[in-house]
Short mmCIF file of C-alpha atoms in Angstrom, two decimals:
data_model
loop_
_atom_site.label_atom_id
_atom_site.label_comp_id
_atom_site.label_asym_id
_atom_site.label_seq_id
_atom_site.Cartn_x
_atom_site.Cartn_y
_atom_site.Cartn_z
CA MET A 319 0.00 0.00 0.00
CA THR A 320 1.37 3.42 -0.98
CA VAL A 321 0.24 6.62 0.76
CA LEU A 322 1.00 9.96 -0.88
CA LEU A 323 1.67 12.79 1.57
CA ALA A 324 -0.12 16.03 0.69
CA ASP A 325 0.41 19.43 2.24
CA GLU A 326 -2.20 18.80 4.95
CA GLU A 327 -1.45 16.77 8.04
CA LEU A 328 -1.92 12.99 7.88
CA LEU A 329 -3.53 11.62 11.05
CA ILE A 330 -3.05 7.94 11.89
CA GLY A 331 -5.08 6.07 14.48
CA ARG A 332 -7.79 3.56 15.29
CA GLU A 333 -10.74 5.97 15.01
CA PRO A 334 -12.53 6.27 11.63
CA SER A 335 -12.08 10.06 11.76
CA ASN A 336 -8.34 9.70 11.07
CA ASN A 337 -6.97 10.11 7.55
CA MET A 338 -5.51 6.62 7.90
CA MET A 339 -7.50 4.26 10.11
CA ILE A 340 -5.65 1.15 11.34
CA ASN A 341 -7.88 -1.45 13.01
CA ASP A 342 -5.26 -2.70 15.46
CA PRO A 343 -5.57 -2.92 19.28
CA LEU A 344 -1.93 -1.78 19.55
CA VAL A 345 -2.85 1.51 17.87
CA SER A 346 -4.35 4.33 19.94
CA ARG A 347 -7.47 6.19 18.87
CA ARG A 348 -5.28 9.11 17.73
CA HIS A 349 -1.82 7.61 17.50
CA CYS A 350 0.47 9.91 15.48
CA SER A 351 0.54 12.52 12.72
CA ILE A 352 2.79 13.17 9.71
CA GLY A 353 2.95 16.73 8.40
CA ASN A 354 4.82 18.73 5.73
CA CYS A 355 6.32 21.96 7.10
CA GLU A 356 8.56 24.17 4.95
CA GLY A 357 9.73 21.27 2.86
CA LEU A 358 10.45 19.01 5.85
CA VAL A 359 8.27 16.06 6.77
CA ARG A 360 7.91 15.52 10.51
CA ILE A 361 6.25 12.69 12.41
CA THR A 362 4.73 13.44 15.85
CA ASP A 363 3.50 10.94 18.41
CA LEU A 364 0.11 12.06 19.82
CA GLU A 365 0.74 10.65 23.32
CA SER A 366 -0.14 7.15 22.19
CA LEU A 367 -0.15 4.36 24.76
CA ASN A 368 2.26 2.07 22.88
CA GLY A 369 4.48 4.63 21.17
CA THR A 370 5.55 5.50 17.64
CA PHE A 371 8.85 4.04 16.43
CA VAL A 372 11.21 5.34 13.75
CA ASN A 373 14.04 2.95 12.85
CA ASP A 374 13.08 0.89 15.95
CA VAL A 375 13.57 3.87 18.29
CA PRO A 376 10.59 5.31 20.23
CA THR A 377 10.00 8.82 18.96
CA ARG A 378 7.98 11.80 20.16
CA GLU A 379 8.82 14.02 17.21
CA LYS A 380 11.30 13.57 14.35
CA THR A 381 12.11 14.92 10.90
CA LEU A 382 11.83 12.01 8.47
CA GLU A 383 14.53 11.15 5.99
CA HIS A 384 14.45 8.99 2.90
CA GLY A 385 14.32 5.29 3.86
CA ASP A 386 13.22 5.78 7.49
CA ARG A 387 11.24 2.83 8.81
CA ILE A 388 8.08 3.71 10.77
CA LYS A 389 6.21 1.32 13.06
CA VAL A 390 2.71 2.12 14.31
CA GLY A 391 1.27 -0.72 16.37
CA SER A 392 1.95 -3.85 14.33
CA SER A 393 2.00 -1.97 10.99
CA HIS A 394 5.28 -1.06 9.30
CA PHE A 395 5.91 1.73 6.77
CA VAL A 396 8.90 3.16 4.91
CA PHE A 397 9.18 6.90 4.20
CA LEU A 398 10.34 7.57 0.61
CA VAL A 399 11.14 10.91 -0.95
CA GLN A 400 11.03 9.19 -4.37
CA GLU A 401 10.24 5.63 -5.32
CA ASP A 402 13.17 3.65 -6.73
CA GLU A 403 13.94 0.05 -7.56
CA THR A 404 15.49 -0.62 -4.17
CA SER A 405 12.40 0.51 -2.37
CA ARG A 406 10.26 -1.95 -4.24
CA THR A 407 12.00 -4.81 -2.47
CA VAL A 408 10.92 -3.53 0.95
CA LEU A 409 8.23 -5.70 2.55
CA PHE A 410 5.26 -3.94 4.16
CA ALA A 411 3.36 -5.83 6.80
CA ASP A 412 0.03 -5.18 8.45
CA SER A 413 0.26 -8.13 10.80
CA THR A 414 -2.96 -9.99 11.59
CA GLU A 415 -1.24 -13.10 12.93
CA GLU A 416 -2.76 -14.43 16.09
CA HIS A 417 0.59 -14.75 17.88
CA PHE A 418 2.23 -11.52 16.80
CA ILE A 419 5.07 -10.83 19.26
CA THR A 420 6.51 -7.40 19.96
CA ALA A 421 9.04 -6.05 22.43
CA VAL A 422 6.92 -2.93 22.75
CA THR A 423 5.48 -2.19 26.18
CA VAL A 424 1.72 -2.37 25.65
CA LYS A 425 -0.66 -0.31 27.77
CA LEU A 426 -4.42 -0.70 27.93
CA GLU A 427 -7.12 1.36 29.61
CA GLN A 428 -9.49 -0.82 31.64
CA ASP A 429 -12.59 0.18 29.66
CA GLU A 430 -10.80 -0.59 26.37
CA SER A 431 -10.71 -4.36 26.94
CA VAL A 432 -12.80 -5.87 24.16
CA PHE A 433 -14.06 -8.56 26.53
CA LEU A 434 -15.88 -5.78 28.39
CA GLN A 435 -17.37 -4.51 25.09
CA PRO A 436 -19.15 -7.50 23.50
CA ASP A 437 -20.19 -5.53 20.41
CA LYS A 438 -16.53 -5.00 19.49
CA ILE A 439 -15.31 -8.55 19.99
CA ALA A 440 -16.04 -9.79 16.48
CA GLU A 441 -14.49 -6.82 14.70
CA THR A 442 -11.42 -6.35 16.88
CA MET A 443 -10.06 -9.75 17.87
CA PRO A 444 -8.71 -12.45 15.55
CA PRO A 445 -11.16 -15.12 14.43
CA GLY A 446 -11.00 -18.76 15.40
CA GLY A 447 -11.32 -21.04 18.37
CA ARG A 448 -9.20 -18.86 20.66
CA MET A 449 -11.98 -16.34 21.12
CA ALA A 450 -14.55 -19.00 22.03
CA ARG A 451 -12.07 -20.65 24.39
CA ASP A 452 -11.30 -17.44 26.26
CA LEU A 453 -14.94 -16.38 26.50
CA ALA A 454 -15.68 -19.78 28.01
CA ALA A 455 -12.75 -19.26 30.42
CA LEU A 456 -14.17 -15.92 31.55
CA LEU A 457 -17.56 -17.50 32.16
CA ARG A 458 -15.90 -20.33 34.10
CA ILE A 459 -13.89 -17.89 36.23
CA SER A 460 -16.95 -15.74 36.96
CA THR A 461 -18.94 -18.80 38.03
CA ALA A 462 -16.11 -20.25 40.14
CA ILE A 463 -15.37 -17.15 42.20
CA SER A 464 -18.89 -15.84 42.63
CA GLY A 465 -19.58 -18.26 45.49
CA ILE A 466 -16.33 -17.68 47.42
CA ARG A 467 -16.85 -15.52 50.53
CA ASN A 468 -13.34 -15.53 51.99
CA PRO A 469 -11.12 -12.89 50.28
CA GLU A 470 -7.89 -14.93 50.63
CA ASP A 471 -9.49 -18.03 49.11
CA LEU A 472 -10.93 -15.91 46.31
CA GLU A 473 -7.54 -14.38 45.47
CA ALA A 474 -5.87 -17.80 45.42
CA ARG A 475 -8.60 -19.21 43.14
CA VAL A 476 -8.28 -16.29 40.70
CA LEU A 477 -4.52 -16.89 40.39
CA GLU A 478 -5.03 -20.61 39.85
CA MET A 479 -7.47 -19.93 37.02
CA ILE A 480 -5.12 -17.39 35.44
CA PHE A 481 -2.55 -20.20 35.21
CA GLU A 482 -5.15 -22.27 33.38
CA VAL A 483 -5.71 -19.71 30.60
CA MET A 484 -2.32 -17.94 30.34
CA PRO A 485 1.22 -19.37 30.13
CA VAL A 486 2.58 -17.23 32.99
CA GLN A 487 4.94 -18.72 35.55
CA ARG A 488 4.11 -16.63 38.62
CA GLY A 489 1.18 -14.51 39.75
CA ALA A 490 0.30 -12.21 42.62
CA ILE A 491 -2.63 -10.11 43.77
CA LEU A 492 -1.51 -7.03 45.71
CA LEU A 493 -4.08 -5.00 47.65
CA VAL A 494 -4.00 -1.46 48.99
CA GLY A 495 -5.36 -0.22 52.30
CA HIS A 496 -6.54 3.19 53.44
CA ASP A 497 -3.52 4.70 51.70
CA PRO A 498 -4.14 4.00 48.00
CA ALA A 499 -0.50 4.70 47.18
CA ASP A 500 0.96 1.55 48.74
CA PHE A 501 0.27 -2.16 49.12
CA ILE A 502 -0.56 -3.71 52.49
CA ALA A 503 -1.37 -7.33 51.58
CA GLY A 504 -0.60 -9.84 48.88
CA THR A 505 -1.42 -13.36 47.73
CA TYR A 506 1.33 -15.12 45.76
CA ARG A 507 1.28 -18.27 43.65
CA GLU A 508 3.69 -20.09 41.33
CA ARG A 509 2.63 -22.54 38.67
CA ASP A 510 2.61 -26.15 39.93
CA SER A 511 3.15 -25.03 43.54
CA ASP A 512 0.69 -24.54 46.40
CA LEU A 513 3.13 -23.00 48.87
CA GLY A 514 2.13 -19.39 48.27
CA GLU A 515 5.51 -18.01 49.32
CA PRO A 516 6.09 -14.31 48.50
CA PHE A 517 8.49 -13.66 45.63
CA ARG A 518 10.24 -10.59 44.37
CA ILE A 519 8.12 -8.46 42.06
CA SER A 520 8.59 -5.13 40.32
CA ARG A 521 6.98 -2.63 42.65
CA THR A 522 7.94 0.09 40.17
CA VAL A 523 5.62 -1.44 37.57
CA ALA A 524 2.94 -2.28 40.15
CA ARG A 525 2.87 1.25 41.59
CA GLN A 526 2.77 2.80 38.12
CA VAL A 527 -0.20 0.65 37.14
CA LEU A 528 -1.93 1.46 40.43
CA ARG A 529 -1.27 5.18 40.03
CA GLU A 530 -2.30 5.45 36.36
CA GLY A 531 -5.01 2.78 36.38
CA VAL A 532 -3.67 1.40 33.07
CA ALA A 533 -2.87 -2.25 32.32
CA VAL A 534 0.70 -2.94 31.14
CA MET A 535 2.27 -5.82 29.21
CA GLY A 536 5.96 -6.14 28.39
CA ASN A 537 7.50 -8.72 26.07
CA ASP A 538 11.25 -9.32 25.92
CA VAL A 539 11.66 -7.26 29.08
CA LEU A 540 15.44 -7.63 29.21
CA ALA A 541 15.76 -5.89 25.82
CA ASP A 542 13.00 -3.32 26.34
CA GLN A 543 14.34 0.10 27.34
CA ALA A 544 11.06 0.85 29.10
CA PHE A 545 12.06 -1.67 31.81
CA ALA A 546 15.81 -1.00 31.85
CA ALA A 547 15.62 0.87 35.16
CA THR A 548 13.54 -1.84 36.86
CA GLU A 549 16.24 -3.71 38.77
CA SER A 550 13.99 -6.47 40.13
CA LEU A 551 12.94 -7.56 36.64
CA VAL A 552 16.50 -7.55 35.34
CA ALA A 553 17.85 -9.37 38.41
CA SER A 554 15.15 -12.06 38.20
CA GLN A 555 15.69 -12.50 34.44
CA ILE A 556 12.01 -11.83 33.76
CA ARG A 557 11.18 -12.17 30.05
CA SER A 558 7.55 -11.06 30.02
CA VAL A 559 5.43 -9.22 32.57
CA PHE A 560 1.77 -8.27 33.00
CA CYS A 561 0.28 -5.88 35.51
CA VAL A 562 -3.43 -5.03 35.54
CA PRO A 563 -5.36 -2.75 37.95
CA LEU A 564 -8.19 -4.03 40.16
CA MET A 565 -10.82 -1.30 40.05
CA VAL A 566 -14.46 -1.02 41.12
CA PHE A 567 -16.41 2.19 40.44
CA GLN A 568 -13.10 4.05 39.91
CA SER A 569 -11.93 2.85 43.33
CA LYS A 570 -8.51 1.16 43.23
CA LEU A 571 -8.32 -2.08 45.19
CA GLY A 572 -4.87 -3.17 43.99
CA VAL A 573 -3.29 -4.97 41.02
CA ILE A 574 -2.90 -8.41 39.46
CA TYR A 575 0.75 -9.07 38.62
CA ALA A 576 2.06 -11.94 36.50
CA ASP A 577 5.40 -12.74 34.87
CA THR A 578 7.54 -15.51 33.41
CA THR A 579 11.23 -16.23 32.90
CA HIS A 580 10.60 -18.59 29.98
CA ALA A 581 11.95 -17.15 26.74
CA GLY A 582 9.60 -19.39 24.75
CA ALA A 583 6.41 -18.00 26.30
CA HIS A 584 4.52 -15.97 23.68
CA PHE A 585 2.19 -13.16 24.69
CA ASP A 586 0.24 -10.69 22.62
CA GLU A 587 -2.39 -7.99 22.99
CA HIS A 588 -5.10 -10.64 23.29
CA HIS A 589 -3.58 -11.88 26.56
CA LEU A 590 -3.66 -8.36 27.98
CA HIS A 591 -7.33 -7.96 27.01
CA LEU A 592 -8.10 -11.29 28.66
CA LEU A 593 -6.26 -10.50 31.91
CA THR A 594 -7.91 -7.07 32.08
CA ALA A 595 -11.33 -8.72 31.81
CA ILE A 596 -10.38 -11.25 34.51
CA ALA A 597 -9.28 -8.38 36.76
CA SER A 598 -12.60 -6.59 36.23
CA ILE A 599 -14.57 -9.70 37.24
CA ALA A 600 -12.25 -10.45 40.17
CA ALA A 601 -12.38 -6.87 41.48
CA VAL A 602 -16.17 -6.94 41.84
CA ALA A 603 -16.10 -10.34 43.55
CA LEU A 604 -13.24 -9.29 45.82
CA GLU A 605 -14.92 -6.05 46.86
CA HIS A 606 -18.10 -8.02 47.61
CA ALA A 607 -16.17 -10.60 49.68
CA ARG A 608 -14.33 -7.90 51.64
CA TYR A 609 -17.59 -6.08 52.31
CA VAL A 610 -19.25 -9.28 53.56
CA GLU A 611 -16.24 -9.95 55.80
CA TRP A 612 -16.49 -6.41 57.21
CA LEU A 613 -20.23 -6.82 57.82
CA GLU A 614 -19.66 -10.11 59.63
CA GLY A 615 -16.97 -8.53 61.81
CA GLU A 616 -19.18 -5.55 62.56
CA ASN A 617 -22.08 -7.85 63.41
CA GLN A 618 -19.88 -9.88 65.74
CA ARG A 619 -18.66 -6.69 67.44
CA LEU A 620 -22.21 -5.47 67.98
CA GLN A 621 -23.29 -8.89 69.26
CA GLU A 622 -20.43 -8.83 71.77
CA GLU A 623 -21.63 -5.45 72.97
CA ILE A 624 -25.13 -6.67 73.75
CA ASN A 625 -24.53 -10.36 74.53
CA ILE A 626 -22.82 -10.06 77.89
CA GLU A 627 -23.88 -12.32 80.73
CA HIS A 628 -25.74 -10.42 83.45
CA ASP A 629 -28.82 -10.57 85.67
CA MET A 630 -29.93 -7.00 85.05
CA VAL A 631 -33.17 -5.89 83.45
CA GLY A 632 -33.54 -2.89 81.16
CA GLU A 633 -32.90 -1.66 77.63
CA SER A 634 -32.82 2.10 78.10
CA PRO A 635 -29.93 4.19 76.71
CA ARG A 636 -28.44 4.47 80.22
CA MET A 637 -28.58 0.68 80.67
CA ARG A 638 -26.90 0.21 77.29
CA GLU A 639 -24.12 2.48 78.54
CA VAL A 640 -23.74 0.21 81.58
CA PHE A 641 -23.55 -2.88 79.35
CA GLN A 642 -20.97 -1.13 77.16
CA PHE A 643 -18.92 -0.31 80.28
CA ILE A 644 -19.06 -3.94 81.45
CA ARG A 645 -17.98 -5.18 78.01
CA LYS A 646 -14.96 -2.85 78.00
CA VAL A 647 -13.64 -3.48 81.54
CA ALA A 648 -14.48 -7.17 81.95
CA PRO A 649 -11.58 -8.59 79.84
CA THR A 650 -8.99 -6.56 81.80
CA ASP A 651 -7.67 -6.92 85.38
CA SER A 652 -8.17 -3.25 86.23
CA THR A 653 -9.51 -2.33 89.65
CA VAL A 654 -13.10 -1.03 89.28
CA LEU A 655 -15.04 1.44 91.43
CA ILE A 656 -18.84 1.32 91.05
CA ARG A 657 -20.75 4.33 92.38
CA GLY A 658 -24.47 4.64 92.95
CA GLU A 659 -27.25 4.90 95.50
CA SER A 660 -28.16 1.93 97.68
CA GLY A 661 -30.43 -0.56 95.96
CA THR A 662 -29.39 0.37 92.39
CA GLY A 663 -27.73 -2.98 91.67
CA LYS A 664 -24.03 -2.28 92.15
CA GLU A 665 -23.34 -5.91 93.10
CA LEU A 666 -25.14 -7.10 89.93
CA VAL A 667 -22.72 -5.00 87.88
CA ALA A 668 -19.76 -6.42 89.82
CA ARG A 669 -20.94 -10.00 89.22
CA ALA A 670 -21.50 -9.26 85.52
CA ILE A 671 -17.91 -7.97 85.24
CA HIS A 672 -16.65 -11.17 86.89
CA ARG A 673 -18.82 -13.49 84.72
CA ASN A 674 -17.55 -11.89 81.51
CA SER A 675 -13.87 -11.92 82.52
CA ARG A 676 -11.17 -14.58 82.20
CA ARG A 677 -11.70 -15.26 85.94
CA GLU A 678 -15.31 -16.41 85.48
CA ASN A 679 -14.53 -19.98 86.57
CA ARG A 680 -12.73 -18.81 89.73
CA PRO A 681 -14.31 -17.59 93.01
CA PHE A 682 -16.32 -14.39 93.31
CA VAL A 683 -16.20 -13.27 96.97
CA ALA A 684 -18.37 -10.38 98.18
CA ILE A 685 -17.80 -8.52 101.47
CA ASN A 686 -19.97 -5.74 102.92
CA CYS A 687 -17.52 -3.46 104.70
CA ALA A 688 -20.31 -1.62 106.53
CA ALA A 689 -21.64 -4.76 108.17
CA LEU A 690 -18.46 -5.66 110.08
CA THR A 691 -16.52 -4.07 112.90
CA GLU A 692 -12.89 -3.08 112.38
CA SER A 693 -11.46 -6.24 114.01
CA LEU A 694 -13.89 -8.57 112.30
CA LEU A 695 -13.39 -6.90 108.91
CA GLU A 696 -9.62 -7.34 109.11
CA SER A 697 -10.00 -11.00 110.07
CA GLU A 698 -12.60 -11.55 107.30
CA LEU A 699 -10.37 -9.96 104.65
CA PHE A 700 -6.95 -11.32 105.58
CA GLY A 701 -7.67 -14.34 107.81
CA HIS A 702 -5.88 -15.13 111.07
CA GLU A 703 -3.46 -17.57 112.66
CA ARG A 704 -4.35 -19.83 115.57
CA GLY A 705 -4.11 -17.91 118.84
CA ALA A 706 -3.94 -14.50 117.12
CA PHE A 707 -6.68 -13.25 119.45
CA THR A 708 -9.14 -14.57 122.02
CA GLY A 709 -11.36 -17.13 120.34
CA ALA A 710 -8.95 -17.83 117.44
CA VAL A 711 -8.77 -21.56 118.14
CA ALA A 712 -7.76 -22.49 114.58
CA GLN A 713 -6.13 -21.01 111.54
CA LYS A 714 -8.58 -19.34 109.16
CA LYS A 715 -8.11 -18.20 105.58
CA GLY A 716 -9.37 -14.72 104.76
CA LYS A 717 -11.77 -13.83 101.94
CA ILE A 718 -8.95 -12.43 99.81
CA GLU A 719 -6.95 -15.65 100.14
CA ILE A 720 -10.04 -17.76 99.34
CA ALA A 721 -10.63 -15.66 96.22
CA ASP A 722 -7.12 -16.34 94.86
CA GLY A 723 -7.39 -16.42 91.04
CA GLY A 724 -10.84 -14.82 91.16
CA THR A 725 -12.54 -11.56 92.12
CA VAL A 726 -13.05 -9.79 95.45
CA PHE A 727 -15.99 -7.39 95.66
CA LEU A 728 -15.83 -4.87 98.53
CA ASP A 729 -19.21 -3.24 98.91
CA GLU A 730 -19.50 0.07 100.80
CA ILE A 731 -15.73 0.66 100.55
CA GLY A 732 -16.34 4.18 101.93
CA GLU A 733 -17.12 2.68 105.35
CA MET A 734 -13.72 0.98 105.70
CA VAL A 735 -11.59 2.30 108.58
CA PRO A 736 -8.17 3.84 107.71
CA SER A 737 -6.14 1.10 109.42
CA VAL A 738 -7.68 -1.58 107.19
CA GLN A 739 -7.36 0.73 104.19
CA ALA A 740 -3.56 0.72 104.66
CA LYS A 741 -3.46 -3.09 104.54
CA LEU A 742 -5.76 -3.14 101.50
CA LEU A 743 -3.40 -0.71 99.75
CA ARG A 744 -0.55 -3.19 100.31
CA VAL A 745 -2.67 -5.90 98.68
CA LEU A 746 -3.22 -3.73 95.60
CA GLN A 747 0.43 -2.71 95.34
CA GLU A 748 2.25 -5.94 96.27
CA ARG A 749 -0.45 -8.55 95.56
CA GLU A 750 0.24 -10.19 98.92
CA ILE A 751 -1.49 -10.42 102.31
CA GLU A 752 -0.49 -11.22 105.87
CA ARG A 753 -2.91 -12.99 108.19
CA VAL A 754 -3.73 -11.46 111.56
CA GLY A 755 -1.05 -12.80 113.93
CA GLY A 756 0.97 -14.11 111.01
CA ILE A 757 4.62 -13.38 110.10
CA ARG A 758 4.73 -14.73 106.56
CA PRO A 759 3.38 -12.81 103.51
CA ILE A 760 1.13 -14.82 101.20
CA LYS A 761 1.00 -14.06 97.47
CA VAL A 762 -2.48 -13.71 95.97
CA ASP A 763 -3.82 -13.18 92.45
CA ILE A 764 -7.10 -11.29 92.65
CA ARG A 765 -9.09 -8.68 90.84
CA LEU A 766 -10.62 -6.03 93.10
CA ILE A 767 -14.03 -4.47 92.44
CA THR A 768 -15.35 -1.92 94.90
CA ALA A 769 -18.62 -0.04 95.33
CA THR A 770 -19.90 2.83 97.40
CA ASN A 771 -22.88 5.14 97.77
CA ARG A 772 -20.80 7.83 99.48
CA ASN A 773 -19.25 10.96 98.02
CA LEU A 774 -15.60 9.90 98.15
CA GLU A 775 -14.29 13.36 97.23
CA GLU A 776 -15.85 14.73 100.44
CA ALA A 777 -14.49 11.72 102.37
CA LEU A 778 -11.02 12.58 101.09
CA LYS A 779 -11.36 16.11 102.43
CA ALA A 780 -12.63 14.75 105.74
CA GLY A 781 -9.68 12.34 105.98
CA THR A 782 -11.80 9.19 106.23
CA ILE A 783 -10.48 7.83 102.90
CA ARG A 784 -6.76 7.59 102.15
CA HIS A 785 -5.63 9.55 99.10
CA ASP A 786 -3.20 6.84 97.96
CA LEU A 787 -5.89 4.15 98.16
CA TYR A 788 -8.39 6.33 96.25
CA TYR A 789 -6.01 7.07 93.41
#
């Protein structure tokens, strides 16, 4: 085919509005232009995805000379000032071969994949059984992953099915978190291996695809200048690489990355279209699975808030605040002070805290400090040795010692006399007691819950409650 250049600009691209329309997926809608300016013919690349090449060198703008070879997509041209005998021996090719291989880095917008535009499939892709096979593969993949609810299982299944339809050696799905500029999780697979061990990938390529939202394919990576600065690809001797964005409603979830070190693996534009379509299907399924997982976690969290064990009655907002408080403090070993008027159920709250703690199977011992005299309270709390006082005919363990491993509830703590408060402070600080009349400290492991109906701030001012015990 011979094209005569007139004075006006010659536009080349995939759209019918161009002066020269080339129906080739490697060609952009408006790919390049050739114009005559003051006797010089210049070729200009119109920011095409896959580049314009003159004498096998990517070119943005260049003055053409007689015999220059021009490559646009898979079409080749020769620029001639005049036609001579030598030029007639030059072969022109508009390749329509199914397995056309190029070292060009191919880029593809997500919405340009022909598999996502059924009306363009017949006119754009090569005829034959390959199209039917890949359409069947897409249907099979969609059916297989639609019922998987666990995101990790879904990612692994997608990679396995990519191995079934594409001759790649390794594959990975990398996901982003709240920061869309970096990856936080990844699922890795190698052909014929179920180990799932992470391997070195080109984060330069992955981040570029994530940032631009454009699928990328590179053949003969070691010879392609576009990948020369990517050390990981060169070091791993990667021959071909794919990287496709995972996007849902313009939201970037991550990328699908695949590569191979086999020099004999042949990839073309069709493979990139196929992987882009797989990524589109997988992104929707993955977003759905992640959303279901979040809903299940949120449901479990809310159930934990309301499903605490207690003997209280009520569903008012104030009662829900009490239940929320119990849920927060129960798993810890913090000392708890419950304040409220007499008869409001302070001991019920204390028991609920114990029942929902890790100590639930250990003793819960309640003591009413207001019901005992000073001497009896000390003996009840710490126990006594035989002969410690008149009537102490045998050794007796105190309530705190009996509750070892469990919870001690001191009701009406505001009524406790200062001398006993000092010994209780030692229990809190040292986790040990000493029986009345004893000389040997005894280690104890307890959680202390206290309650009072008194204004402790006023008791502090009056000196009836120790400051160090209160704080």
